[in-house]
XYZ file of C-alpha atoms in Angstrom:
344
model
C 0.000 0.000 0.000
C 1.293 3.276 -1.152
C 0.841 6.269 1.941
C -0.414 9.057 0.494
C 2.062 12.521 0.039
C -0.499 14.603 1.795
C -2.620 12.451 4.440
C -6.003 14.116 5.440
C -5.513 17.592 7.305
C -8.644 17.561 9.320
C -7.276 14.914 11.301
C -4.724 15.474 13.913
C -1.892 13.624 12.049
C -2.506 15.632 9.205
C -2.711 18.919 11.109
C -0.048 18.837 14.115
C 2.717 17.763 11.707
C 2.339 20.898 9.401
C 2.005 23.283 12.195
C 4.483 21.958 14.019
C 6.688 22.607 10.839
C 5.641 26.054 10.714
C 6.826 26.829 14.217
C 10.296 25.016 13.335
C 10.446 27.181 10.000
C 9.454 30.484 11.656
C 12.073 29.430 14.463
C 14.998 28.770 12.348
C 14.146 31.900 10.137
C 14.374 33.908 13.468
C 17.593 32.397 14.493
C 19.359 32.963 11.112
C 18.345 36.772 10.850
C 18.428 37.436 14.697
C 21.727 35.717 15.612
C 22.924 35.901 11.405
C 23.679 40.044 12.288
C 25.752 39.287 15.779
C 27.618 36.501 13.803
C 28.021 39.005 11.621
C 29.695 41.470 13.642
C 31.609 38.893 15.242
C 33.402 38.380 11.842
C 33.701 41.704 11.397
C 35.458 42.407 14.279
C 39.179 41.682 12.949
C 38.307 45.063 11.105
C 38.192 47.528 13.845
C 40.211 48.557 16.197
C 39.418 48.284 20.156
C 37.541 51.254 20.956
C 35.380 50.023 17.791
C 35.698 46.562 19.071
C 34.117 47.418 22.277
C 31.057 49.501 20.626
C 30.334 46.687 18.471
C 30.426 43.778 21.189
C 28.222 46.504 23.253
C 25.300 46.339 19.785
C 24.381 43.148 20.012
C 25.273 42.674 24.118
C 21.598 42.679 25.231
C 20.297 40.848 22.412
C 22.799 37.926 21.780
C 21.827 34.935 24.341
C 17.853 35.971 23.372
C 18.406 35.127 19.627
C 20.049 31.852 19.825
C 17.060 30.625 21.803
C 15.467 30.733 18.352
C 18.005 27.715 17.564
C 17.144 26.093 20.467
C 13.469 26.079 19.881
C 13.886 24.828 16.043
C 16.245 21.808 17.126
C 13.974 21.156 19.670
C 11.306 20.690 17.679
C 13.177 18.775 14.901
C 13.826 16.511 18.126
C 10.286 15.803 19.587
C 7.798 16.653 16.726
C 10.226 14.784 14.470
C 12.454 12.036 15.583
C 13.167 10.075 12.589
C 14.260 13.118 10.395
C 16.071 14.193 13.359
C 18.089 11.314 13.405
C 19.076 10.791 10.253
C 19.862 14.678 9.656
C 21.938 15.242 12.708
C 23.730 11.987 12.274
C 24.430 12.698 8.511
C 25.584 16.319 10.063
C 27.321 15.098 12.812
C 30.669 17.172 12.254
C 29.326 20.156 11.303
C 27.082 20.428 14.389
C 30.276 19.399 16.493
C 31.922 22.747 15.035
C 29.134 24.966 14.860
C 28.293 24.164 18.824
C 32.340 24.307 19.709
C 31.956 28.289 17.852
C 29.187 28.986 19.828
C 30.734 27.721 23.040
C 33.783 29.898 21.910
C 31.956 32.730 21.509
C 29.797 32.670 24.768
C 33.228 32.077 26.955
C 34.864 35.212 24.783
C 32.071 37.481 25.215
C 32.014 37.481 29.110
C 36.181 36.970 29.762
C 36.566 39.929 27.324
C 35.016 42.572 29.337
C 36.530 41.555 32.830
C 40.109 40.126 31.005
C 43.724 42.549 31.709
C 44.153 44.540 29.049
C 46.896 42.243 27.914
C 44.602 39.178 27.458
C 41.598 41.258 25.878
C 42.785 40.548 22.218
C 42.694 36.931 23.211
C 39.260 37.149 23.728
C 38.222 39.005 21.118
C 40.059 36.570 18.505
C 38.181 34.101 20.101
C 35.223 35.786 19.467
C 35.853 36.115 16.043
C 37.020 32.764 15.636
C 33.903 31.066 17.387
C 31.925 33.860 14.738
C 33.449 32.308 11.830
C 33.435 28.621 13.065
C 29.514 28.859 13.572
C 28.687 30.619 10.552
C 30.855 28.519 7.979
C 29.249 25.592 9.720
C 25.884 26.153 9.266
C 26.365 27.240 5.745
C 27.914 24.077 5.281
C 24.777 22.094 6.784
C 22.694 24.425 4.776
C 24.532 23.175 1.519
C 24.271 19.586 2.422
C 20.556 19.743 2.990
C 19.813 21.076 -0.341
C 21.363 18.082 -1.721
C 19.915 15.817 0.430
C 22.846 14.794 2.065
C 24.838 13.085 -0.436
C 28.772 12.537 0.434
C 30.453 12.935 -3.186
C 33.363 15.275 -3.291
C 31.279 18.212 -5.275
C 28.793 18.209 -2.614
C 31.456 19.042 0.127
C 32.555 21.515 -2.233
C 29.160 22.963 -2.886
C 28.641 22.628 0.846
C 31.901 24.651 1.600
C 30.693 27.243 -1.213
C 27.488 27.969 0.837
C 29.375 27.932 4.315
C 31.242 30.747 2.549
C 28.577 32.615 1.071
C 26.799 32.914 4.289
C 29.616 34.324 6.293
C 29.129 37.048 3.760
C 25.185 36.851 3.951
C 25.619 37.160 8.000
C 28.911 39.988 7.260
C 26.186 41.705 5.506
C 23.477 41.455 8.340
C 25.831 42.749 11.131
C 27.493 45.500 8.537
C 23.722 46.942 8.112
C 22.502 46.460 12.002
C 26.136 48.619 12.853
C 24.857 51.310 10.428
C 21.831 51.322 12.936
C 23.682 50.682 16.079
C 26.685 52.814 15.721
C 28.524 56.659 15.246
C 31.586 57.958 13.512
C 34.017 56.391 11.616
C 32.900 53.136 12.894
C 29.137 53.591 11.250
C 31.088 54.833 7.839
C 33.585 51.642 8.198
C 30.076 49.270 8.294
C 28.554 50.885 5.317
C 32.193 49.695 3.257
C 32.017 46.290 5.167
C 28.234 45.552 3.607
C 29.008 47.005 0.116
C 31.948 44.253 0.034
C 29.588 41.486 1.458
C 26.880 42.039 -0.485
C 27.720 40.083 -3.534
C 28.948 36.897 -2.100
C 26.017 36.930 -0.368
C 24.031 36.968 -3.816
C 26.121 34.386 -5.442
C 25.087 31.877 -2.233
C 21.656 32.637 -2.879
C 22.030 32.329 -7.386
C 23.879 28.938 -6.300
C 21.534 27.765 -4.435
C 18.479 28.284 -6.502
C 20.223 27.215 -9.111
C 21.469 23.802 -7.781
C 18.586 23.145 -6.024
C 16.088 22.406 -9.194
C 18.840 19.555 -10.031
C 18.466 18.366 -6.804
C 15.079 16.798 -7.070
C 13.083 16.340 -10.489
C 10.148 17.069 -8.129
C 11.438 20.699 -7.159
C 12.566 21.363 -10.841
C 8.903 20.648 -11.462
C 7.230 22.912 -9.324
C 9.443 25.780 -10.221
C 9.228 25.207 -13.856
C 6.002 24.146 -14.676
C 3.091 26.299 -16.372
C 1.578 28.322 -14.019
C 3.571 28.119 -11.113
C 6.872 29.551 -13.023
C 4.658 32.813 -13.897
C 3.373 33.100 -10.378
C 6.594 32.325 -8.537
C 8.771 34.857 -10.757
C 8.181 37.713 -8.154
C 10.748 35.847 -5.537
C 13.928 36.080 -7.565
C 12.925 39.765 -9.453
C 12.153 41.271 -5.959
C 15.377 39.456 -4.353
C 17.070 41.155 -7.180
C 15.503 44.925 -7.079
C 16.751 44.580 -3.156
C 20.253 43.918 -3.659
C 20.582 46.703 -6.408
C 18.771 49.150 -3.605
C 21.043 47.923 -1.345
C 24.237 48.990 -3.481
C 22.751 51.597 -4.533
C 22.444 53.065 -0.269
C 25.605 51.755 0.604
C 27.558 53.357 -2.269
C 25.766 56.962 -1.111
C 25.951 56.323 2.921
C 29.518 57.286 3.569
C 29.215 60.783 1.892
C 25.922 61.245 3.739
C 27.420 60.118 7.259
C 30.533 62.514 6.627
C 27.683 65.171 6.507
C 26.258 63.514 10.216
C 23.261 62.388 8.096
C 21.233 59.589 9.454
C 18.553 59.313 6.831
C 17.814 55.903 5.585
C 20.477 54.531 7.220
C 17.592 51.483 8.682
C 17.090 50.780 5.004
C 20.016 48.337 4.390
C 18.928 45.947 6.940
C 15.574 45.983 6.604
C 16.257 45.089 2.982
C 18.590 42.463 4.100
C 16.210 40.504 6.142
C 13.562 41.045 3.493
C 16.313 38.841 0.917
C 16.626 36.532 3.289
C 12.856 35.923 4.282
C 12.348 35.507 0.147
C 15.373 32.789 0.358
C 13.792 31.347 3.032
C 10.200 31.280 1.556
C 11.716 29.547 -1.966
C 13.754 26.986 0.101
C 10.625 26.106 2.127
C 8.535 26.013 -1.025
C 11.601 23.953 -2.455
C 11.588 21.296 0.148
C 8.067 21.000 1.076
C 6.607 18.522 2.383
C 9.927 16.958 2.887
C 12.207 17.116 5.763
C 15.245 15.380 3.647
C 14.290 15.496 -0.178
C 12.674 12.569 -1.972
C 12.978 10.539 1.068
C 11.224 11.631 4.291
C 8.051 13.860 4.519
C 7.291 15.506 7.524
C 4.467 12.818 8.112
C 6.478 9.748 7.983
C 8.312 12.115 10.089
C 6.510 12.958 12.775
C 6.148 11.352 16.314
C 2.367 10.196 17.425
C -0.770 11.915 17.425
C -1.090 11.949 21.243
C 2.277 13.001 21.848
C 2.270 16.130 19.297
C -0.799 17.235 21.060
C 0.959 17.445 24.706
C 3.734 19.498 22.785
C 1.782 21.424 20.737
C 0.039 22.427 24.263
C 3.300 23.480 25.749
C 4.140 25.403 22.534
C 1.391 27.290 22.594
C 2.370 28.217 25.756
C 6.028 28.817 25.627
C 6.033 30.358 21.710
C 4.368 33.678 22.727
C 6.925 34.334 25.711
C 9.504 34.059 23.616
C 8.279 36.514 20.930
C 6.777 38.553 24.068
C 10.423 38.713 25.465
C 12.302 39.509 21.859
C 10.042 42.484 21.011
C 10.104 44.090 24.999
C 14.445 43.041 24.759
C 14.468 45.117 21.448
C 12.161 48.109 22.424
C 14.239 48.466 25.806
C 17.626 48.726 24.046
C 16.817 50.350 20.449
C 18.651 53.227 19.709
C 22.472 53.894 19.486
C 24.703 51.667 20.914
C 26.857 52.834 24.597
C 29.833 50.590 26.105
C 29.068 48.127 28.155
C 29.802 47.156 31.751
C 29.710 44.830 34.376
């Protein structure tokens, strides 16, 4: 007997599965923009010198340990709501998820020994910061690559893989570059607006190789990309995704004149364009992949755990989802405005 792709969604098996992959999406989507701009920064930091260090470190200080409980939330839902995906993705990612924790170890050790370190051991700190930056954004990159292949272990995978891992240590150079135009003063806010003009394009060539590579992936994604109507209707994603990145060039190329003048206009634009590329990434991926958790192999049904025990989660989720966002938004209204140094 054949299981059907789509099982009946007025039933609770039907139902609890897709929501529950809604919450994961929405979860991981807030992780990669929320924590994506302080891994940014994090890379960025080899760039500046120490007073700058300090006023970027001091940006995303209130906001840091809040986003990555995003990531929790999404692998904790891969875990419970989905435990056969779960184990078959983290054990195919086993190494990468090794290195991506071991970055963000690094860089939760580095931000609180930097501020009370001797001034002779603060550069330590602050290369470890940057290292654990760039160990946790290459990493997931790399994951991110892998997935779109569906895991396969051939030598142009890892390569692809390592292409993405790349591209989105620009992507996330690009995200913190843009929040420190927002954040930041000075020479510091002209120095972010030349750091996202030189991200920008790797950053577009990691999302062009992706949705290039990723119709070859599957004959079923080439399919619903390519077929009559659905390639008229989905054109809008990659024309808008391009209109942003030339309006992002096109601010960053005129911001450092208009900051020498102590003009803040449009300086939110950048970022605000930035996340809205990578929500229109992250829509065609999820239209890409759906409904499966690893392509051509695993659907979020076959997925899923029981009935009964997605309803006792989906109980607690409702519960625990809106503290989170309620927390996020009142951590973010508290502390807008122009970043000050911190201390302890």
């Amino acid at each position: 007997m054949i299981t059907p792709l789509y099982p009946d969604l007025s039933q609770a098996a039907g139902w609890l599965p897709l929501a529950f992959l809604v919450v994961m999406g929405l979860a991981m989507l807030a992780y990669v923009i929320l924590d994506g701009y302080d891994l940014g920064v994090g890379i960025l930091m080899r760039h500046a010198n120490d007073a700058e260090k300090d006023i970027m470190i001091a940006s995303i200080g209130p906001f840091w340990d809040a986003n990555e409980t995003w990531l929790v939330l999404g692998v904790g839902i891969l875990l419970v709501a989905f435990p056969t995906a779960h184990g078959q993705i983290l054990g195919a990612l086993y190494f990468p998820v090794a290195i991506m924790l071991l970055g963000l170890i690094l860089r939760g050790v580095a931000f609180d020994f930097r501020v009370k370190a001797h001034a002779q051991n603060k550069p330590a700190w602050n290369r470890a910061f940057h290292i654990g930056s760039i160990l946790a954004a290459f990493s997931q990159g790399f994951m991110l690559g892998m997935l779109v292949l569906g895991f396969q272990t051939s030598f142009w995978s890892y390569a692809f893989a390592s292409l993405i891992g790349l591209c989105l240590m620009a992507a996330y150079c690009l995200l913190g570059a843009t929040w420190l135009l927002m954040k930041s003063e000075g020479q510091l806010q002209i120095k972010a607006a030349t750091w996202a003009r030189r991200s920008l394009w790797l950053a577009g060539v990691g999302i062009a190789t992706i949705s290039i590579v990723t119709p070859f992936a599957s004959p079923s994604i080439a399919e619903k990309w390519f077929s009559f109507p659905n390639f008229i209707l989905l054109f809008p994603i990659p024309m808008i995704t391009a209109i942003l990145f030339w309006w992002i060039d096109r601010i960053l190329k005129r911001l450092p004149a208009q900051l020498v003048q102590a003009n803040q206009r449009w300086i939110w634009t950048p970022f605000a364009s930035t996340v809205g590329i990578f929500f229109l990434a992250f829509h065609g991926l999820a239209y890409s992949l759906f409904p499966y958790l690893i392509i051509d192999k695993i659907t979020i049904w076959q997925a899923a755990s029981a009935p009964e025990s997605l309803m006792i989660i989906f109980v607690g989720a409702c519960i625990v989802l809106p503290v989170i966002i309620a927390y996020t938004v009142m951590a973010y209204r508290i502390f807008w405005g122009k970043a000050t140094l911190l201390e302890y």
